[in-house]
PDB file of N, CA and C in Angstrom:
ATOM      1  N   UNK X   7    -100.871  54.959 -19.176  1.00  0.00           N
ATOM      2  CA  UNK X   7     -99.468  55.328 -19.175  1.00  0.00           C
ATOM      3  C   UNK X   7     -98.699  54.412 -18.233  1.00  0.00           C
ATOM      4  N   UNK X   8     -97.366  54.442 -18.347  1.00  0.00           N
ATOM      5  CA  UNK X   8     -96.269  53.502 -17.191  1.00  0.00           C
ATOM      6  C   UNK X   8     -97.326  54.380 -16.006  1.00  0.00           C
ATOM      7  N   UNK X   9     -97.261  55.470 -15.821  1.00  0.00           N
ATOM      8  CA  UNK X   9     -96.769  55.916 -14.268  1.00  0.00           C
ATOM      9  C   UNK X   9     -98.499  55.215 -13.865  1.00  0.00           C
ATOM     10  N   UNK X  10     -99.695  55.100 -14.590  1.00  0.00           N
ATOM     11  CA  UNK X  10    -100.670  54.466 -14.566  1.00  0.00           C
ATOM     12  C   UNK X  10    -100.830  53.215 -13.983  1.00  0.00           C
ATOM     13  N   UNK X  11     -99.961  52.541 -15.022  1.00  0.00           N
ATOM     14  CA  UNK X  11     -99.712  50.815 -14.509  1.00  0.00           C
ATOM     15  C   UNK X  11     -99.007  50.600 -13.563  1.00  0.00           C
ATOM     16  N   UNK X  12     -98.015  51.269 -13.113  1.00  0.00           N
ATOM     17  CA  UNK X  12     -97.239  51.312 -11.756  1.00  0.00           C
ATOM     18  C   UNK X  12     -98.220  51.360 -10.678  1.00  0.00           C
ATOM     19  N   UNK X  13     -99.309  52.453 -10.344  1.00  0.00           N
ATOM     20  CA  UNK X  13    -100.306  53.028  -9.252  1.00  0.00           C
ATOM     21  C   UNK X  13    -101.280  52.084  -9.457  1.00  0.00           C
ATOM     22  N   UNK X  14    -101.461  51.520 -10.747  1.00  0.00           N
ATOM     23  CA  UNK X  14    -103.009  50.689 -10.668  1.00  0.00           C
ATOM     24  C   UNK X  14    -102.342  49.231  -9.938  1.00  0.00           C
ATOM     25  N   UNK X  15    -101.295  48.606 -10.209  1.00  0.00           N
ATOM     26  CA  UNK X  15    -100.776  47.226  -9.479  1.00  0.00           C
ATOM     27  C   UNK X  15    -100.264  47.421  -8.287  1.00  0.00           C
ATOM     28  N   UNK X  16    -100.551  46.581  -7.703  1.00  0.00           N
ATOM     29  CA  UNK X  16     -99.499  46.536  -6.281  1.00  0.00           C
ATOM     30  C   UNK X  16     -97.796  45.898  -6.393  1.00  0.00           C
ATOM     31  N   UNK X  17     -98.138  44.947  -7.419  1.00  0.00           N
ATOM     32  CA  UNK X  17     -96.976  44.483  -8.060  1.00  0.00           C
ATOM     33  C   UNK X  17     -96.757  44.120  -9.560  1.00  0.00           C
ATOM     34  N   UNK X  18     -95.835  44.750 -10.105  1.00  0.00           N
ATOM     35  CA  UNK X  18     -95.950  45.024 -11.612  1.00  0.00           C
ATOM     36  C   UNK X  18     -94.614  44.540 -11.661  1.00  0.00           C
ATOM     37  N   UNK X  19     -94.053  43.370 -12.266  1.00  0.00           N
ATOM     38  CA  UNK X  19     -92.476  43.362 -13.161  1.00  0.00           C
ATOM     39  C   UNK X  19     -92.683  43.898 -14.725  1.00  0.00           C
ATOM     40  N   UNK X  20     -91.590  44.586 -15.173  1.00  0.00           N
ATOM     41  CA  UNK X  20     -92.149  45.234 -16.171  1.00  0.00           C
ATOM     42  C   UNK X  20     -90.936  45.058 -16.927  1.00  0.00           C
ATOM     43  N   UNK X  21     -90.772  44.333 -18.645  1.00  0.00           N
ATOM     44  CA  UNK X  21     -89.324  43.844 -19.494  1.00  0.00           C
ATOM     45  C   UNK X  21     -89.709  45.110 -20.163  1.00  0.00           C
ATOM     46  N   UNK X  22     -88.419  45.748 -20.338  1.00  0.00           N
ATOM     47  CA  UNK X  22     -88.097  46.837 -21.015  1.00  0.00           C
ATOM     48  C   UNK X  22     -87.489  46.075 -22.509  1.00  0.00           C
ATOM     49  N   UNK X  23     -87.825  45.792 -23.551  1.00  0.00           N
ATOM     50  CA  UNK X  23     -87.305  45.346 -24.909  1.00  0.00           C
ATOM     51  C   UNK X  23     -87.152  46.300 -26.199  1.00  0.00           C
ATOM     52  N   UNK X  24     -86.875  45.539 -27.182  1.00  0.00           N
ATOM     53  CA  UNK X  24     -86.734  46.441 -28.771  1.00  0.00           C
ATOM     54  C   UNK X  24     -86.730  45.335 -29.696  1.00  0.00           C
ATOM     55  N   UNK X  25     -87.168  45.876 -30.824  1.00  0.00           N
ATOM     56  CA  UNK X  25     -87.473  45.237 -32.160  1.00  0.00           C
ATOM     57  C   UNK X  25     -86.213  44.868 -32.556  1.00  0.00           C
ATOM     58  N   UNK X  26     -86.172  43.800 -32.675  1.00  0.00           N
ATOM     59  CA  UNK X  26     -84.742  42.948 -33.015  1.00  0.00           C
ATOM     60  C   UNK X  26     -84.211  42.676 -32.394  1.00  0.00           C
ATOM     61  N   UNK X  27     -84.271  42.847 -31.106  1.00  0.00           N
ATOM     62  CA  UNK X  27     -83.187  42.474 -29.934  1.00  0.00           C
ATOM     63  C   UNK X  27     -83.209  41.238 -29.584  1.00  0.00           C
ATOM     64  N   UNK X  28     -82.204  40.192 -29.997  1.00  0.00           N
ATOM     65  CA  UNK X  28     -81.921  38.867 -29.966  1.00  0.00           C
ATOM     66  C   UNK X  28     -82.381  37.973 -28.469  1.00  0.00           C
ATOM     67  N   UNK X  29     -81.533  38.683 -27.439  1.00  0.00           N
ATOM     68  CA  UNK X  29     -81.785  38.561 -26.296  1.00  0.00           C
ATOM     69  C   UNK X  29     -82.916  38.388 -25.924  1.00  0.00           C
ATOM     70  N   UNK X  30     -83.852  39.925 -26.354  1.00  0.00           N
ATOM     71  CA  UNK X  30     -85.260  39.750 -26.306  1.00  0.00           C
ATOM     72  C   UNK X  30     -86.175  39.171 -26.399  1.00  0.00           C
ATOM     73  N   UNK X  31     -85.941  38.294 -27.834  1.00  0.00           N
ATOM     74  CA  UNK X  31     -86.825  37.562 -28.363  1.00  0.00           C
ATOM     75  C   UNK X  31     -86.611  36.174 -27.533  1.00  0.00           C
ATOM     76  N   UNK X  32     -85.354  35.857 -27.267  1.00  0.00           N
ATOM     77  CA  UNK X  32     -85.269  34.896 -26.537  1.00  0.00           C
ATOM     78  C   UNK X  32     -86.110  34.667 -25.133  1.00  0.00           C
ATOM     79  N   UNK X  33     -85.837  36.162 -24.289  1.00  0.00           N
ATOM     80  CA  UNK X  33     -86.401  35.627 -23.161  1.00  0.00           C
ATOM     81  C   UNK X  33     -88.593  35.664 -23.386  1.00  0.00           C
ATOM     82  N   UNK X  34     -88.455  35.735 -24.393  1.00  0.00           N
ATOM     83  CA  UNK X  34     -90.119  36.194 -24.999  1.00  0.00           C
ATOM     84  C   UNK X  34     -90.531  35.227 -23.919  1.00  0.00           C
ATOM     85  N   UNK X  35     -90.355  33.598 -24.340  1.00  0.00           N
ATOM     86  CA  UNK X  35     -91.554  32.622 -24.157  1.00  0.00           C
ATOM     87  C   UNK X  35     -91.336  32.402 -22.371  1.00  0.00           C
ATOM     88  N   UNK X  36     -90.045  32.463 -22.061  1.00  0.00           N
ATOM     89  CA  UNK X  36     -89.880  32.122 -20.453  1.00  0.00           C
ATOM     90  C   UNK X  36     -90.774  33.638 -19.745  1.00  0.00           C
ATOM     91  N   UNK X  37     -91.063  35.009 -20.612  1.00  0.00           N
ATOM     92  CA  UNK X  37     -91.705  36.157 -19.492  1.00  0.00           C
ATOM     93  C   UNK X  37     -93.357  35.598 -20.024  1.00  0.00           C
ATOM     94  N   UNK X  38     -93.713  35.187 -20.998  1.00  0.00           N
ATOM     95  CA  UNK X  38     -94.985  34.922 -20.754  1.00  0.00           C
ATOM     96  C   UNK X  38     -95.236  33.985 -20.048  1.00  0.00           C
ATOM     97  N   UNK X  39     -94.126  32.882 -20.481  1.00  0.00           N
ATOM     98  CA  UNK X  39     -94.946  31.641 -18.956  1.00  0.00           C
ATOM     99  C   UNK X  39     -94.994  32.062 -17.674  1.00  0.00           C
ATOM    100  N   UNK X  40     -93.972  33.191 -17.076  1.00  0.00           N
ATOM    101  CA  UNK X  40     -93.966  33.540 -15.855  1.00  0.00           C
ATOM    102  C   UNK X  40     -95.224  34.205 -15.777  1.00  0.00           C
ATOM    103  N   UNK X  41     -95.890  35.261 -16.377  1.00  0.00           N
ATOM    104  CA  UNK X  41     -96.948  35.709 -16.591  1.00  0.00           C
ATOM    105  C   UNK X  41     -98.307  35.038 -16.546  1.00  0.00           C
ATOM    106  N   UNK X  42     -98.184  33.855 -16.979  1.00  0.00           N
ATOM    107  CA  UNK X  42     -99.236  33.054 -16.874  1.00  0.00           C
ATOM    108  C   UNK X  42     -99.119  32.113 -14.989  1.00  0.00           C
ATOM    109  N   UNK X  43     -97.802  32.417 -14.715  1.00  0.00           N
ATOM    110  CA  UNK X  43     -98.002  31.028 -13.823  1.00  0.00           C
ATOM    111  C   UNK X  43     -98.041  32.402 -12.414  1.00  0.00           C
ATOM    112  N   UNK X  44     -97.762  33.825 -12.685  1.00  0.00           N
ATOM    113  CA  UNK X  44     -98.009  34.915 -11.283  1.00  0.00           C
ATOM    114  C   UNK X  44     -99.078  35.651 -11.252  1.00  0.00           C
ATOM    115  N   UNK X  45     -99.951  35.381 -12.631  1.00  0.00           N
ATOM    116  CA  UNK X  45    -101.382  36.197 -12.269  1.00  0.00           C
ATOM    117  C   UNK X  45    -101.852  35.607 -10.893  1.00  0.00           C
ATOM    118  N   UNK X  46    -102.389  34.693 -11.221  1.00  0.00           N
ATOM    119  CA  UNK X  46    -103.132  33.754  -9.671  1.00  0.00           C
ATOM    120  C   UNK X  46    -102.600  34.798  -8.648  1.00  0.00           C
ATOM    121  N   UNK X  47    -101.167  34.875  -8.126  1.00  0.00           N
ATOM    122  CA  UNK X  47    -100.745  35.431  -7.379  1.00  0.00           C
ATOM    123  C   UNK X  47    -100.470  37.058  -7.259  1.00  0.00           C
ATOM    124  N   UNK X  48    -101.356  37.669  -7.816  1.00  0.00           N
ATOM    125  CA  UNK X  48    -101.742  39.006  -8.202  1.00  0.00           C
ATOM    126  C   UNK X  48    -100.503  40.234  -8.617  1.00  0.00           C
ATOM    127  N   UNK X  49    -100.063  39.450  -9.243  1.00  0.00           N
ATOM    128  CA  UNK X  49     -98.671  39.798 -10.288  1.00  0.00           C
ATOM    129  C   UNK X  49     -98.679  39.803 -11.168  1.00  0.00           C
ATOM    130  N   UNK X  50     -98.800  41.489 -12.055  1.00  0.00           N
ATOM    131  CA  UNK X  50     -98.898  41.640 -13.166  1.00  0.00           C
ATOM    132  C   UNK X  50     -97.415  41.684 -13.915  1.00  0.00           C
ATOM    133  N   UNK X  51     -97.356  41.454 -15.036  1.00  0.00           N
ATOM    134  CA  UNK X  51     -96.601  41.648 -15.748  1.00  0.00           C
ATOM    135  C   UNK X  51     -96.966  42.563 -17.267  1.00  0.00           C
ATOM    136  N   UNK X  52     -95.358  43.326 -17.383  1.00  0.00           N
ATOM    137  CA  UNK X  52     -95.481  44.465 -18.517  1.00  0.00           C
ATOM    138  C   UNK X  52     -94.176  44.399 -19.350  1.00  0.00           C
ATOM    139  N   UNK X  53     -94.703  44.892 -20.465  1.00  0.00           N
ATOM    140  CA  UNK X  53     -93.561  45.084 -21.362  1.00  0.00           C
ATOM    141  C   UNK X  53     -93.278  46.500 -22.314  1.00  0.00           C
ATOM    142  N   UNK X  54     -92.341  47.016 -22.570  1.00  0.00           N
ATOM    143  CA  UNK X  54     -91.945  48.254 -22.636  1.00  0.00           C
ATOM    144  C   UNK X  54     -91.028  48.448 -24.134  1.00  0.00           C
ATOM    145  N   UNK X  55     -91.931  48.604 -25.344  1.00  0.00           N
ATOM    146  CA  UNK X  55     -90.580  48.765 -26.253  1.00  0.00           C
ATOM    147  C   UNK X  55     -89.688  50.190 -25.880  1.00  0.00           C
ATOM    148  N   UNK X  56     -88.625  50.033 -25.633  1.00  0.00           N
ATOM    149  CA  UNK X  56     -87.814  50.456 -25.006  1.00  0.00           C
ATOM    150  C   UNK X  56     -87.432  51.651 -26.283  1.00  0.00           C
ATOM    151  N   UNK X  57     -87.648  50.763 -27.457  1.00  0.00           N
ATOM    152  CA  UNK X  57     -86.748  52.110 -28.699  1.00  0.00           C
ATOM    153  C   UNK X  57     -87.963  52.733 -29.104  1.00  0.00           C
ATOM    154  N   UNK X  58     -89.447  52.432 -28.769  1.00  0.00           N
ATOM    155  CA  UNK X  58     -90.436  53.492 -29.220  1.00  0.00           C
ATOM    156  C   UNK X  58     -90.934  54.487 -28.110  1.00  0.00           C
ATOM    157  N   UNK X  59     -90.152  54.297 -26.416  1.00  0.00           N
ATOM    158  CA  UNK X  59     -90.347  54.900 -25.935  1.00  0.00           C
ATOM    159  C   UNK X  59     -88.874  55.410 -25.285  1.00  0.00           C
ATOM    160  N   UNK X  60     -88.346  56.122 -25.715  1.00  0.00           N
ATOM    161  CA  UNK X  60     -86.907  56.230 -25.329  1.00  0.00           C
ATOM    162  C   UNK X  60     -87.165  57.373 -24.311  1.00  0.00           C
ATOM    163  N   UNK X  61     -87.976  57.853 -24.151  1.00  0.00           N
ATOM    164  CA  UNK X  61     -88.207  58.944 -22.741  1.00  0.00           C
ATOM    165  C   UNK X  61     -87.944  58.168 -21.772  1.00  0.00           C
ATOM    166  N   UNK X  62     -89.199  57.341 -21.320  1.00  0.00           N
ATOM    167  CA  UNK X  62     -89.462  56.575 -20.199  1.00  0.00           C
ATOM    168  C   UNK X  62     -88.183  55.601 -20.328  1.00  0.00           C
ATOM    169  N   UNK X  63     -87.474  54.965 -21.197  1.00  0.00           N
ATOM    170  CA  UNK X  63     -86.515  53.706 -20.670  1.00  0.00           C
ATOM    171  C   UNK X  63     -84.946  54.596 -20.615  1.00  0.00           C
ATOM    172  N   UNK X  64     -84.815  55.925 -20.623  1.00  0.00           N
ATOM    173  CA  UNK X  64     -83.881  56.916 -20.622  1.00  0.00           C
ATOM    174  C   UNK X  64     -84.022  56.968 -18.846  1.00  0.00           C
ATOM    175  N   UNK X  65     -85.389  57.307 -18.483  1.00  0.00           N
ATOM    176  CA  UNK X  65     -85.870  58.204 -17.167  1.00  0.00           C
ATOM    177  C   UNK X  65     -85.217  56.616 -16.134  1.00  0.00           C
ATOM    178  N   UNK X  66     -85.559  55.511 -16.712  1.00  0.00           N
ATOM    179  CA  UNK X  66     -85.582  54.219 -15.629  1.00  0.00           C
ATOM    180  C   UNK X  66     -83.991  53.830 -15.941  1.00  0.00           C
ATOM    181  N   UNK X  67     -83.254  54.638 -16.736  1.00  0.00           N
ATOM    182  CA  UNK X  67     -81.699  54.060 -16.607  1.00  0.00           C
ATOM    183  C   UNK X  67     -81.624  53.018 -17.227  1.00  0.00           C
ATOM    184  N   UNK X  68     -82.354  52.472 -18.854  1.00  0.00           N
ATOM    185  CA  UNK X  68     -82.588  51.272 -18.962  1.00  0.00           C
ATOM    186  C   UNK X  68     -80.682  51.810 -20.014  1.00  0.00           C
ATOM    187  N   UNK X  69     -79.966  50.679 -19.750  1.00  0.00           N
ATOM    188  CA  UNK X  69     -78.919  50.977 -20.318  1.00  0.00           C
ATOM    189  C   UNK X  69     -78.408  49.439 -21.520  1.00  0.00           C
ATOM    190  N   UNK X  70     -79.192  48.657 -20.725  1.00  0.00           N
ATOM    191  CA  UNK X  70     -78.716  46.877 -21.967  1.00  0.00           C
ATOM    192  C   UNK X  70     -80.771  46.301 -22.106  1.00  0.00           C
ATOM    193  N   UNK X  71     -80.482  45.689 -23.031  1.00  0.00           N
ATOM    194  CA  UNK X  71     -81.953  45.148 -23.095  1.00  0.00           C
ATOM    195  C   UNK X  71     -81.744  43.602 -23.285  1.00  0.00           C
ATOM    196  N   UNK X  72     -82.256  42.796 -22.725  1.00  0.00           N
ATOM    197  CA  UNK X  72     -83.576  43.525 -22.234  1.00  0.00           C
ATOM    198  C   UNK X  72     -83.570  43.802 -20.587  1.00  0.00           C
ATOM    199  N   UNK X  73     -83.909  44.481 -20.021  1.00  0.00           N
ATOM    200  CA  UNK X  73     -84.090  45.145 -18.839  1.00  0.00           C
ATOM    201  C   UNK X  73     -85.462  45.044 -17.667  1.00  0.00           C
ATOM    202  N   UNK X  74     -85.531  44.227 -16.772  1.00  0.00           N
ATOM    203  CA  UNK X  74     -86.379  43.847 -15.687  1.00  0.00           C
ATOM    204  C   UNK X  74     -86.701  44.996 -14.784  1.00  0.00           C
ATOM    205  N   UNK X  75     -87.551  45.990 -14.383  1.00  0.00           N
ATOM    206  CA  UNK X  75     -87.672  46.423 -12.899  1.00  0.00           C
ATOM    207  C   UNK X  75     -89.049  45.603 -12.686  1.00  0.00           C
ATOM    208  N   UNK X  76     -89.015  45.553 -11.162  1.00  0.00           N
ATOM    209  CA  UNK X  76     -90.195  45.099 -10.526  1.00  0.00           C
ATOM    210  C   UNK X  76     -90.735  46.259  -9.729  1.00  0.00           C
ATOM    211  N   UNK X  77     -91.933  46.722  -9.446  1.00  0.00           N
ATOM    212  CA  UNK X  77     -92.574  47.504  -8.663  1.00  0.00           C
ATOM    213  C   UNK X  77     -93.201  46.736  -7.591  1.00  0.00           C
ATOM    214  N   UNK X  78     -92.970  47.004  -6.327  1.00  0.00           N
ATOM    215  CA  UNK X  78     -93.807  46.228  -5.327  1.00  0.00           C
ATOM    216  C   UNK X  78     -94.272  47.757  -4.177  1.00  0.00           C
ATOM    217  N   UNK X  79     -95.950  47.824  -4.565  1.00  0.00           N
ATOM    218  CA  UNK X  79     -96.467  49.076  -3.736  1.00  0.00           C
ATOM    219  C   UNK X  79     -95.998  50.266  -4.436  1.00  0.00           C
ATOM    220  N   UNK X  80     -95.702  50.337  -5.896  1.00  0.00           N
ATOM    221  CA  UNK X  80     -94.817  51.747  -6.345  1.00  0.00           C
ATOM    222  C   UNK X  80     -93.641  52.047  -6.013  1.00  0.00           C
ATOM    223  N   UNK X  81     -92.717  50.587  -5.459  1.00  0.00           N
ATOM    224  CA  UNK X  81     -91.387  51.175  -5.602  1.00  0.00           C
ATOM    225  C   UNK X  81     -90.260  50.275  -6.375  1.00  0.00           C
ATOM    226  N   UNK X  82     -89.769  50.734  -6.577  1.00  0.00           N
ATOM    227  CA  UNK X  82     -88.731  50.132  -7.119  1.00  0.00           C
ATOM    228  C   UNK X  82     -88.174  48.608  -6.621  1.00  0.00           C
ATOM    229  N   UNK X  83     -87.869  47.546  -6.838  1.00  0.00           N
ATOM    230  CA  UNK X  83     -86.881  46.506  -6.531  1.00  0.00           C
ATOM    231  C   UNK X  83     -86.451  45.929  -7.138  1.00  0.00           C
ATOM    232  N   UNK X  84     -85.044  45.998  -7.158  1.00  0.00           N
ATOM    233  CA  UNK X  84     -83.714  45.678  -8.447  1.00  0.00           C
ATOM    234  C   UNK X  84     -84.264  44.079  -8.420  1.00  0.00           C
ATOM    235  N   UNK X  85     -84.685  43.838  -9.413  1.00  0.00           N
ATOM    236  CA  UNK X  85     -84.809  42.757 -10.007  1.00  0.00           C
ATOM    237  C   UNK X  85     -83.373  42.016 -10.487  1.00  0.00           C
ATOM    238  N   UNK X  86     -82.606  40.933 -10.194  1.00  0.00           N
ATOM    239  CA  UNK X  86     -81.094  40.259 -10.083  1.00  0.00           C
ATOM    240  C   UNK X  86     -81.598  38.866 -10.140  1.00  0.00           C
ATOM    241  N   UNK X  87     -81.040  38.532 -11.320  1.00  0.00           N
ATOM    242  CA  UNK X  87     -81.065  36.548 -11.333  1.00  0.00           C
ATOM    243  C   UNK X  87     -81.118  36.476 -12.891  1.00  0.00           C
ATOM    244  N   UNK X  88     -81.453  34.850 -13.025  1.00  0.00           N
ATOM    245  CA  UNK X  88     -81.942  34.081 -14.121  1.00  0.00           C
ATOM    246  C   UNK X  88     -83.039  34.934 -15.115  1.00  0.00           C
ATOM    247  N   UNK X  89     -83.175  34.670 -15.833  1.00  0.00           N
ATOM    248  CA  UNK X  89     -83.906  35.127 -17.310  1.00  0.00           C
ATOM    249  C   UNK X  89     -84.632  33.543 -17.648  1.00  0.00           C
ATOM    250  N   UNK X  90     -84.814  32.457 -17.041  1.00  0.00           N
ATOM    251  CA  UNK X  90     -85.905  31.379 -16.679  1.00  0.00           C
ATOM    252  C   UNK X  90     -87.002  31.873 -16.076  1.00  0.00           C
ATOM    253  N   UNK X  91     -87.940  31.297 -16.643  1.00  0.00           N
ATOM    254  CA  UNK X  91     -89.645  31.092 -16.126  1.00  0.00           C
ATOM    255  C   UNK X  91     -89.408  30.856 -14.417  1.00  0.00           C
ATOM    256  N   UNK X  92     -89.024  29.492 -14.547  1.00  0.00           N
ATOM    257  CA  UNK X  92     -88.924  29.329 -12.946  1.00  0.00           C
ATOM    258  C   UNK X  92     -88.464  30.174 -11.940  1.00  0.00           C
ATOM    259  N   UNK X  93     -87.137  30.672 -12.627  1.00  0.00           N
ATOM    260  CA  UNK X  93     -86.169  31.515 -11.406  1.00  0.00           C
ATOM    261  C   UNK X  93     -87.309  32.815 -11.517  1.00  0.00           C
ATOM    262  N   UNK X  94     -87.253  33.542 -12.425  1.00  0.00           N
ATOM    263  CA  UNK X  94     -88.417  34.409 -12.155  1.00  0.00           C
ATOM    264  C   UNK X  94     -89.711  34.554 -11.441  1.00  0.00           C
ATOM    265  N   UNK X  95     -90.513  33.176 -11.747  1.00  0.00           N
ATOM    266  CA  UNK X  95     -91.162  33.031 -10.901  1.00  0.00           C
ATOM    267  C   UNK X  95     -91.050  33.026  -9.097  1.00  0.00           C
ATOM    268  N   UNK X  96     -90.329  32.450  -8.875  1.00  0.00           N
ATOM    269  CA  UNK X  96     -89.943  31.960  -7.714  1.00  0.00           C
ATOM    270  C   UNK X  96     -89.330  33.597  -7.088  1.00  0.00           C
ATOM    271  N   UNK X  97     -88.521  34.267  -8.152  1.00  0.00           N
ATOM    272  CA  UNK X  97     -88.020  34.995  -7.195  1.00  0.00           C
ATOM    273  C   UNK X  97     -89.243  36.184  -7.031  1.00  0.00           C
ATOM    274  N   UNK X  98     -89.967  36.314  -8.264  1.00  0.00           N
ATOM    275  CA  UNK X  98     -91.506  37.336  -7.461  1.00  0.00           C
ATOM    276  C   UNK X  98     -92.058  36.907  -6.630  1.00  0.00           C
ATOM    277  N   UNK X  99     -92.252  35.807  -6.570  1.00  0.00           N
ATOM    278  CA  UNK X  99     -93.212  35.420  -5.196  1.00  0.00           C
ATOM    279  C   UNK X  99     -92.631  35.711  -3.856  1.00  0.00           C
ATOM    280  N   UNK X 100     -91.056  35.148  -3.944  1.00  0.00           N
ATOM    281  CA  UNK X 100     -90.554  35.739  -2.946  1.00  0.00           C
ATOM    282  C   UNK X 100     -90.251  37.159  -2.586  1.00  0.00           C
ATOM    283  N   UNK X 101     -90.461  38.171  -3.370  1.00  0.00           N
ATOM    284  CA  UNK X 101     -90.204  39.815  -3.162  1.00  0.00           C
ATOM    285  C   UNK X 101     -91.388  40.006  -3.466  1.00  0.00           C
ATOM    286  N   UNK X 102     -92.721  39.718  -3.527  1.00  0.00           N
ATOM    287  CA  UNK X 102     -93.342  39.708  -3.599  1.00  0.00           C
ATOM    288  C   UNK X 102     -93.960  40.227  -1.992  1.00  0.00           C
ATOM    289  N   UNK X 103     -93.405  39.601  -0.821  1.00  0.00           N
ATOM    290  CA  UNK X 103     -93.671  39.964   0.917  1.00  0.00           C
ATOM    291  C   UNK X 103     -93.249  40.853   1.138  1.00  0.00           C
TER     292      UNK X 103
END
């Protein structure tokens, strides 16, 4: 379950998306490269269809998609910036401390 993957990572960014969502599909290839380039750095990444789970992206306030939270230790941190590989990257590592 989310509340699972939240407690099992220490740090989880997690894209809240939906089937068809333009936006979405766009930021597809920049959240997997980030994914590939923050494992090493014990940063998981998750993704959330947002319209097959409308409980959970209701409960997290997901209100535009696609939608970023980061968990660092089980809490919350407003994830703010770029929708780039890099800027993403860069900015988990740094909220990452």
């Amino acid at each position: 379950t989310f509340d699972d993957a939240v407690a099992r990572h220490d740090y989880l960014l997690v894209l809240f998306t939906a089937p068809g969502c333009k936006h979405c599909e766009r930021m597809a290839a920049a959240y997997a490269e980030t994914a590939a380039a923050v494992r090493a750095d014990g940063i998981a990444l998750a993704r959330v269809d947002a319209a097959a789970h409308k409980a959970l992206a209701e409960r997290f306030e997901v209100r535009s998609l696609p939608t970023m939270h980061f968990y660092r230790h089980r809490r919350p941190v407003p994830y703010g910036g770029q929708r780039t590989a890099r800027f993403m990257r860069d900015w988990l590592r740094k909220h990452k401390k």
